[in-house]
Short mmCIF file of C-alpha atoms in Angstrom, two decimals:
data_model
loop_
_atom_site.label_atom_id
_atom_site.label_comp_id
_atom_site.label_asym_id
_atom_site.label_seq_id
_atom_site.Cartn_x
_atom_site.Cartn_y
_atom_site.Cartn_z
CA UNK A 1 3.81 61.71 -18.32
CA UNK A 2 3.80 65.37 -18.95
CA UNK A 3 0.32 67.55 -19.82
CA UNK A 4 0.89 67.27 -23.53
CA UNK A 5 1.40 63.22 -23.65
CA UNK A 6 -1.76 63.02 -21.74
CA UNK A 7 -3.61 65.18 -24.35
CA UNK A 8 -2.09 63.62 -26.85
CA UNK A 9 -2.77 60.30 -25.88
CA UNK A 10 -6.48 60.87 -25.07
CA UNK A 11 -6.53 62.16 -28.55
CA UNK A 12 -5.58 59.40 -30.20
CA UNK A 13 -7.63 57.15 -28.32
CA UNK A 14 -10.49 59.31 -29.20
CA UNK A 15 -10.09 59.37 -32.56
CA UNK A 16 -9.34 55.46 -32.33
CA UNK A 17 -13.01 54.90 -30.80
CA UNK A 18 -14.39 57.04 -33.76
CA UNK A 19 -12.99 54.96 -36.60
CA UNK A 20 -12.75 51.74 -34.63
CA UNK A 21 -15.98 50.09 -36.49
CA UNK A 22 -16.53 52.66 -39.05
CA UNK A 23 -12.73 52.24 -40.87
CA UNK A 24 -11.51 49.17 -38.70
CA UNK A 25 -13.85 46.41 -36.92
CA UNK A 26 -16.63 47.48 -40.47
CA UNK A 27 -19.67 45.75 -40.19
CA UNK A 28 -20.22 43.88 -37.05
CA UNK A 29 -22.72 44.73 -34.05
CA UNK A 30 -22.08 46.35 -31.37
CA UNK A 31 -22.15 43.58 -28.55
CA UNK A 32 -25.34 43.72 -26.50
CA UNK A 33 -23.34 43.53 -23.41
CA UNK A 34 -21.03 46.53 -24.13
CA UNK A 35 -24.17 48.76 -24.78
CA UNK A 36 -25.06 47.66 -21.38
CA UNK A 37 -22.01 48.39 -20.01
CA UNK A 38 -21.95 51.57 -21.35
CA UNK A 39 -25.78 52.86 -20.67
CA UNK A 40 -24.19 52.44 -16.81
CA UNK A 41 -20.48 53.88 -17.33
CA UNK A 42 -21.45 57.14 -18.80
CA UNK A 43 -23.95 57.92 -15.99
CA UNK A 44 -21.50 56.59 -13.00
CA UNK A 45 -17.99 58.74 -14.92
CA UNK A 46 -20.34 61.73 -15.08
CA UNK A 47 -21.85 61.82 -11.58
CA UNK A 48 -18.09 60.88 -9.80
CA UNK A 49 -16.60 63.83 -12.35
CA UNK A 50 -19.38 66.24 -10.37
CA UNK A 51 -18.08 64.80 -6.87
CA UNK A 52 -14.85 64.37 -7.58
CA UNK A 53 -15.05 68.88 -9.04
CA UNK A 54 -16.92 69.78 -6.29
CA UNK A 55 -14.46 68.65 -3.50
CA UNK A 56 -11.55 69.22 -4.84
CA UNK A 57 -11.74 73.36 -4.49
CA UNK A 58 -11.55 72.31 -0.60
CA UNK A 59 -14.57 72.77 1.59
CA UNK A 60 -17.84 72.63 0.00
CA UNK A 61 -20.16 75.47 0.90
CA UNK A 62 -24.02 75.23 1.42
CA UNK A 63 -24.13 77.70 -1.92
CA UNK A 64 -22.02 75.12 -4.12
CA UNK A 65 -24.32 72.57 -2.92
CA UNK A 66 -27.25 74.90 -3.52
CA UNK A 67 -25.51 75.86 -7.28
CA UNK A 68 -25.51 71.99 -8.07
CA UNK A 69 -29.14 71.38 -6.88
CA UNK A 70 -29.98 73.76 -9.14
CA UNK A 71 -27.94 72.52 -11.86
CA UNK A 72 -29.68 69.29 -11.72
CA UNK A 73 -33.46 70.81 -11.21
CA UNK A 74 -32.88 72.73 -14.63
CA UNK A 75 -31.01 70.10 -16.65
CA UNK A 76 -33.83 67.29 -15.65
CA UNK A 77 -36.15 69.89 -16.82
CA UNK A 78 -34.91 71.89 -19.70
CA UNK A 79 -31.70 69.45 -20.59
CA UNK A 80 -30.06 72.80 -21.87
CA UNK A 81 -26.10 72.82 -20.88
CA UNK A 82 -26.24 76.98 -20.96
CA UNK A 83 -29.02 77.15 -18.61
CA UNK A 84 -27.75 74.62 -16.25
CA UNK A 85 -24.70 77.19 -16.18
CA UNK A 86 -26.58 80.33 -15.44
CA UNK A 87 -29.15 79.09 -13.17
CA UNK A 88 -26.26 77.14 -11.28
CA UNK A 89 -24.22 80.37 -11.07
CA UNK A 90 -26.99 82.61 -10.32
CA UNK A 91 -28.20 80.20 -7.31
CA UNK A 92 -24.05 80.65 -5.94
CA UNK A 93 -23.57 84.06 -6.24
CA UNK A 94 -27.13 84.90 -4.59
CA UNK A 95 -26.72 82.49 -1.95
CA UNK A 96 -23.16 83.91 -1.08
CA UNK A 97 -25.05 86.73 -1.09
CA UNK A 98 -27.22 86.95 1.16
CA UNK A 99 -25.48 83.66 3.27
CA UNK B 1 -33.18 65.80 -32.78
CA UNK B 2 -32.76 63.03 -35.32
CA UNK B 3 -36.96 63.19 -35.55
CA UNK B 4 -36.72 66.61 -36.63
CA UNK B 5 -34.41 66.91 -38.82
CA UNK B 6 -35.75 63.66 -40.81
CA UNK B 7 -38.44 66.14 -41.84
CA UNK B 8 -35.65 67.12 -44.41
CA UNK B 9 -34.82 64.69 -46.05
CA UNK B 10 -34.14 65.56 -49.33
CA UNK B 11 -30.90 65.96 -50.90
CA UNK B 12 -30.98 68.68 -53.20
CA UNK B 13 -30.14 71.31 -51.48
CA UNK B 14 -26.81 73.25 -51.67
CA UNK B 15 -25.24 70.43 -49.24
CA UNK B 16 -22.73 73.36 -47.48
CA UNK B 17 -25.40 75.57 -46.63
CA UNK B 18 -27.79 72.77 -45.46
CA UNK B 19 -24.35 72.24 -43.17
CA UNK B 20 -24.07 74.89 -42.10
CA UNK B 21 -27.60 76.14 -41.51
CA UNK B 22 -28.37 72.58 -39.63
CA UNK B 23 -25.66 72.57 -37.25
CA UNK B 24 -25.85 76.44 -36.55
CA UNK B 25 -28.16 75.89 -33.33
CA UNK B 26 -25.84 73.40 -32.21
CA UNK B 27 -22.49 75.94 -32.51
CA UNK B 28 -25.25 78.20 -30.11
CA UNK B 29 -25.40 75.45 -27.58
CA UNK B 30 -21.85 74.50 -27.37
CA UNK B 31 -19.95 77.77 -27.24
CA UNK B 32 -20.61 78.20 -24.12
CA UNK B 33 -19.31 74.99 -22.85
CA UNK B 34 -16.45 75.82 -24.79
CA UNK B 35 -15.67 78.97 -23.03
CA UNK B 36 -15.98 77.69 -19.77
CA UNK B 37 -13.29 74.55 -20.81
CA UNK B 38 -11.21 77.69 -21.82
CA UNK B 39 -11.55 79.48 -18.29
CA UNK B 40 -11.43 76.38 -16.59
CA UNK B 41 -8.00 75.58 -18.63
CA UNK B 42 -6.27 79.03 -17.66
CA UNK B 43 -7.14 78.48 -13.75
CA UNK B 44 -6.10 74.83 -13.56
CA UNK B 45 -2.23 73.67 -13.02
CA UNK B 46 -2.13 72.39 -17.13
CA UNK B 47 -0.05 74.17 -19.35
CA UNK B 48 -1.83 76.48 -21.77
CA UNK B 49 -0.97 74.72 -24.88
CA UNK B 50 -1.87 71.36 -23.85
CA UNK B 51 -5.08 72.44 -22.58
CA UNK B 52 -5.69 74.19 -25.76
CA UNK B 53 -5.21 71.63 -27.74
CA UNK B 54 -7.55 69.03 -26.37
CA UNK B 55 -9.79 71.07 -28.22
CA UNK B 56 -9.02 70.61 -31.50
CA UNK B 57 -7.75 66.93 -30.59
CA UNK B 58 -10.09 65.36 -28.57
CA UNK B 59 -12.72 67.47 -29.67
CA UNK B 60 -15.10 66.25 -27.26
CA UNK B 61 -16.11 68.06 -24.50
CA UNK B 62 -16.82 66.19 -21.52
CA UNK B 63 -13.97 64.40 -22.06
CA UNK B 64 -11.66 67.38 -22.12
CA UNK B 65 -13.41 68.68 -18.96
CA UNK B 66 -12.79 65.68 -17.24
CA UNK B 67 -9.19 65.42 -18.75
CA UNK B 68 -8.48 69.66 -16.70
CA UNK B 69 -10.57 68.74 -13.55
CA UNK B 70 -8.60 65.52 -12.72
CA UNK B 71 -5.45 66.90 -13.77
CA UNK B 72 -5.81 70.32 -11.35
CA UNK B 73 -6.73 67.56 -8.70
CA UNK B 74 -3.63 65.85 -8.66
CA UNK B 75 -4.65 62.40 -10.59
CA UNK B 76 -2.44 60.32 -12.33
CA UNK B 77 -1.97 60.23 -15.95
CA UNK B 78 -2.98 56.93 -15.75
CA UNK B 79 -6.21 57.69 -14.16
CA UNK B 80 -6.56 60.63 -16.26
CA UNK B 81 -6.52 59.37 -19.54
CA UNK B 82 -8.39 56.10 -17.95
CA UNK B 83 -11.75 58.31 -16.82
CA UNK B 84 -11.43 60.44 -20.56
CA UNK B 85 -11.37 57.14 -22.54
CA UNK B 86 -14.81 56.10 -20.31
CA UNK B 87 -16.72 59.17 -20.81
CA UNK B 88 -15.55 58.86 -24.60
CA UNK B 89 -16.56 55.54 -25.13
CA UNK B 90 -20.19 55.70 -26.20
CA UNK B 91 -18.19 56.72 -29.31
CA UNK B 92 -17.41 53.61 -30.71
CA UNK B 93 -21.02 52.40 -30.07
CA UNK B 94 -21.56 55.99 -32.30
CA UNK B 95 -19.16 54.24 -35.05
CA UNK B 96 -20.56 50.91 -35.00
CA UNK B 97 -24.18 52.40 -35.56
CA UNK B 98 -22.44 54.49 -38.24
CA UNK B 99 -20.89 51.63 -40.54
CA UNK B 100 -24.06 51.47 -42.66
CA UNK B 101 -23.68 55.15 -43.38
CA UNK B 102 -19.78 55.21 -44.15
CA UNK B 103 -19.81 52.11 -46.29
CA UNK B 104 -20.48 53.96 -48.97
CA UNK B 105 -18.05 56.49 -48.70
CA UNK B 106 -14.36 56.38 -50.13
CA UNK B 107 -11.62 54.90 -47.78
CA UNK B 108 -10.09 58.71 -46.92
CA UNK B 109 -13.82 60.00 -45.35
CA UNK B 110 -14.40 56.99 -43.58
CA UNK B 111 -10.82 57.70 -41.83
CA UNK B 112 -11.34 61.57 -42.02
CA UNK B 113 -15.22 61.75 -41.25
CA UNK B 114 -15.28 60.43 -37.81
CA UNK B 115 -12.41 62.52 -36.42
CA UNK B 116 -15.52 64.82 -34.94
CA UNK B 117 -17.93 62.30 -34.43
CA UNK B 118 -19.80 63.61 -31.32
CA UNK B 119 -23.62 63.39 -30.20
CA UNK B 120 -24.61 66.67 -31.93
CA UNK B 121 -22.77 64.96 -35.27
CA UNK B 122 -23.80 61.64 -34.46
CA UNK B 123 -27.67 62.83 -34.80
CA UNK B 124 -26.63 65.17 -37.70
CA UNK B 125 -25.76 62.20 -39.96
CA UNK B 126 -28.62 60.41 -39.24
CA UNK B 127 -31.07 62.14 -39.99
CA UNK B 128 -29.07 62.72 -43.37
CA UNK B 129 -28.34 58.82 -43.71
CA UNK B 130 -30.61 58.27 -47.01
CA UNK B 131 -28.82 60.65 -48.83
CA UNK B 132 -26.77 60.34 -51.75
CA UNK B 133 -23.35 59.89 -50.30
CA UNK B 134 -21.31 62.60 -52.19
CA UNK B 135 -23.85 65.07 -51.36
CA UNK B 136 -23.75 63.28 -47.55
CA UNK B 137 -20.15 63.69 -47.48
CA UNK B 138 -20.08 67.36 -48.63
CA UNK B 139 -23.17 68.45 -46.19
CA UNK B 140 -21.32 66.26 -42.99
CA UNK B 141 -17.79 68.07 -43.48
CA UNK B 142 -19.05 71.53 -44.21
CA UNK B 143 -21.21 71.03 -40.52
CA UNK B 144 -18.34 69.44 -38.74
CA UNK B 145 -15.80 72.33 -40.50
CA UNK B 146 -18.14 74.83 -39.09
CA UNK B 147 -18.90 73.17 -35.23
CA UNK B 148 -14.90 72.57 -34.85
CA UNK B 149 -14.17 76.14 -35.67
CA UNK B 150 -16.89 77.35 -32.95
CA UNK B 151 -15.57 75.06 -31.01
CA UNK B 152 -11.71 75.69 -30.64
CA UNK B 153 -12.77 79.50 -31.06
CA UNK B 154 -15.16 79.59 -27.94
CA UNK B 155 -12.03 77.30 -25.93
CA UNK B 156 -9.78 80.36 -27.00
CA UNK B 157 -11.97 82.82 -26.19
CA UNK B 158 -12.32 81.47 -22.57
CA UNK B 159 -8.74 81.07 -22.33
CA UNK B 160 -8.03 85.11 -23.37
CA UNK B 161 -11.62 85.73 -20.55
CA UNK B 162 -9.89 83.50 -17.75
CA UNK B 163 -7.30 85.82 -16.17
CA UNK B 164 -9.61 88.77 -16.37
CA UNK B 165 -12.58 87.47 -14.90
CA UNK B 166 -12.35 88.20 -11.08
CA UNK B 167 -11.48 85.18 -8.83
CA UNK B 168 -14.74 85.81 -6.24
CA UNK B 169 -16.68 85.05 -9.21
CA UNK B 170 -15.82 81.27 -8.49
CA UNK B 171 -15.58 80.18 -12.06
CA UNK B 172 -14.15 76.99 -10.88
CA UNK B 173 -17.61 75.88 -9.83
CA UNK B 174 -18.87 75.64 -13.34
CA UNK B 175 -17.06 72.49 -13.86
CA UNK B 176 -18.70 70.32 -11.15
CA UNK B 177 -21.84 72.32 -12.65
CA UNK B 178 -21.38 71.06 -16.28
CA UNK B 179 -20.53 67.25 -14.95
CA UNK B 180 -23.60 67.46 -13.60
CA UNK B 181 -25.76 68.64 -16.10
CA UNK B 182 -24.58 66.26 -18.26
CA UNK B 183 -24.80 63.55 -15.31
CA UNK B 184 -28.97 64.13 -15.08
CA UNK B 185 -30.06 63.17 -18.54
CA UNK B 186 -27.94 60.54 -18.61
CA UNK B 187 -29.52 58.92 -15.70
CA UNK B 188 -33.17 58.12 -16.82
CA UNK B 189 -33.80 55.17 -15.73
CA UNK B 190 -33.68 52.99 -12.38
CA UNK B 191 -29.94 50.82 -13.79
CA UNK B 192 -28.36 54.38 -14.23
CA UNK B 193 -29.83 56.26 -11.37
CA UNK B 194 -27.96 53.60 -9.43
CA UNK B 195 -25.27 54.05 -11.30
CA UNK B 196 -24.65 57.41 -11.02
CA UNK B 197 -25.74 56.74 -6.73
CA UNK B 198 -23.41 54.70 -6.06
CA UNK B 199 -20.33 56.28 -8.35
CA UNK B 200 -20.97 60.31 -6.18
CA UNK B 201 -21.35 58.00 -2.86
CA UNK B 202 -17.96 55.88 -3.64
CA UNK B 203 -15.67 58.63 -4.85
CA UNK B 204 -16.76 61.09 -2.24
CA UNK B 205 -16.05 58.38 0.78
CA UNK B 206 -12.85 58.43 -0.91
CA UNK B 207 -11.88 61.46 -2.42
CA UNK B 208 -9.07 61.76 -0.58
CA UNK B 209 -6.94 59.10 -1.76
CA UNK B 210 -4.29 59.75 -4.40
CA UNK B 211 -3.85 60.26 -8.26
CA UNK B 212 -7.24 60.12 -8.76
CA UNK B 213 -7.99 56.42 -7.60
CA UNK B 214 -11.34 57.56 -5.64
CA UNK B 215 -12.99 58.71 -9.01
CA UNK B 216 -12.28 55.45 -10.67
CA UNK B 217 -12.99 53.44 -7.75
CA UNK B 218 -16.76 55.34 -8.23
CA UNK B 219 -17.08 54.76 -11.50
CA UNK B 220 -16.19 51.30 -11.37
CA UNK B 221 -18.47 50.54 -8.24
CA UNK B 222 -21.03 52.63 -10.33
CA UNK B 223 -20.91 50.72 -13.23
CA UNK B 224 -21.22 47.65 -11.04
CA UNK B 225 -24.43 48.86 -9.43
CA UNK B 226 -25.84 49.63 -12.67
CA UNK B 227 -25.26 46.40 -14.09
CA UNK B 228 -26.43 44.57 -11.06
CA UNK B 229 -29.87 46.74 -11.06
CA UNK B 230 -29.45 46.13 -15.04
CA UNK B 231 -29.75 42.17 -14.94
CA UNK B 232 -32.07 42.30 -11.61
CA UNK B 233 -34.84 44.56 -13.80
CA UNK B 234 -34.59 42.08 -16.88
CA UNK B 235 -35.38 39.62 -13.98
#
């Protein structure tokens, strides 16, 4: 499946979630074990995304592990996606450095 | 953010520039995560257009990340569109919560409105919930009008920045960045801290098997963790 199909087809599956009870399923709850399901999927797809980013590049360097420490001090404490960015970055580029 | 903004709950204000001014911090907060999908779509192995065009499409922006990262890394489409459709699907939980909301709206918004249901819209609507519904409709699709133009601006922006911006500046590292400052917050309690353990400990042991199958073997042993720490904590 070529680049666009994949797009594509996320797309539509996207936009399928989005109307799925609003236009389609209408007024039934959301079942309670679903929600659970979810409050753990979104935490575990996020965390093996960072893992999965981080090793792909090759070898991972004590300043991208440095970078993501960072990344996770600022977003626990400010929850700002910009900051986590700049801090992150700024942690990288000094520890290259001076490393 | 739904707290504040049920302060204002009135409905007779212009309902465009109530939009507009209300979602106007948000379009601050997201361009940059926008730009960096656009860099991150210029230095990965996906084409241009296609990359450019999850923005407008799936218009969600973890999702898109995670659609470029996996790709670059060699992952199947399966496995690609699999790990998009899990980070996206605290959507329909979005749409079920939403149903109240739509019902009074005409059969074209509620298949047009949710097109760019995201968290920031999600919270936008409401907080706006107890308004009268034409003015509702108006004030949602002048916001979501002026957050998806942001959006697929900042994405094009990055993409015209990529090839400019030096290669020692290691650009690529604001992706696993990003995942993980969206990874924090969503692990606030003990359930998803394990979650989100066990998925990074499980797709690094095996990170290097094909198409992608390490990352969903995490998640899924994630999601498994979390639900066993789930049940155990309701005892």
């Amino acid at each position: 499946m070529g680049d666009l199909a994949v797009i594509l087809t996320i797309g539509v599956i996207s936009y399928g979630l989005r109307v799925s009870f609003i236009a389609v399923i209408g007024d039934r709850s959301f079942p309670a074990g679903a929600s659970r399901l979810l409050d753990a999927l979104k935490p575990a797809a996020l965390a093996a995304l960072t893992v999965t980013a981080l090793v792909r590049h090759g070898d991972v360097m004590p300043s991208h592990l440095l970078a993501t420490g960072v990344a996770g001090v600022v977003a626990y404490r400010r929850g700002s996606l910009s900051m986590v960015l700049i801090c992150g970055m700024l942690a990288h580029w000094t520890a290259n450095a001076l490393l | 953010m739904i707290a504040l903004l049920r302060t204002r709950r009135g409905s007779t204000a212009d309902p465009v520039r109530a939009g507009v001014r209300e979602v106007a911090p948000i379009i601050v907060g997201v361009v940059p995560f926008g730009v960096t999908i656009g860099v991150a779509i210029v230095e990965s192995p996906i084409g241009n257009f296609a990359g450019w065009l999850g923005g407008p499409l799936i218009a969600a922006g973890s999702a898109h990340l995670a659609a470029i990262t996996l790709d670059g890394a060699g992952a199947s489409a399966l496995a690609v569109v699999l790990t998009a459709t899990i980070v996206n699907a605290r959507l329909a939980a979005y749409s079920a919560a939403l149903v109240p909301v739509f019902g009074a709206q005409p059969l074209w918004f509620r298949w047009l409105g949710p097109s760019m249901l995201v968290d920031q819209t999600f919270a936008l609507i409401m907080a706006r919930q107890d308004a009268e519904p034409g003015w509702l409709r108006t004030y949602y699709l002048s916001a979501v009008a002026a957050l998806w133009t942001a959006w697929v601006g900042a994405i094009s922006l990055g993409m015209a920045a990529g090839p400019v911006i030096p290669g020692s500046w290691d650009l690529w590292l604001a992706m696993p960045l990003m995942f993980c400052g969206m990874a924090v917050p969503a692990a606030q309690d003990r359930p998803s801290i394990a979650a989100a353990a066990a998925a990074a400990i499980v797709s690094l042991q095996l990170s290097d098997l094909p198409a992608g199958l390490g990352l969903v073997a995490g998640i899924g042993a994630g999601a498994v963790a979390g639900a066993i720490w789930s049940r155990a904590d309701r005892g």
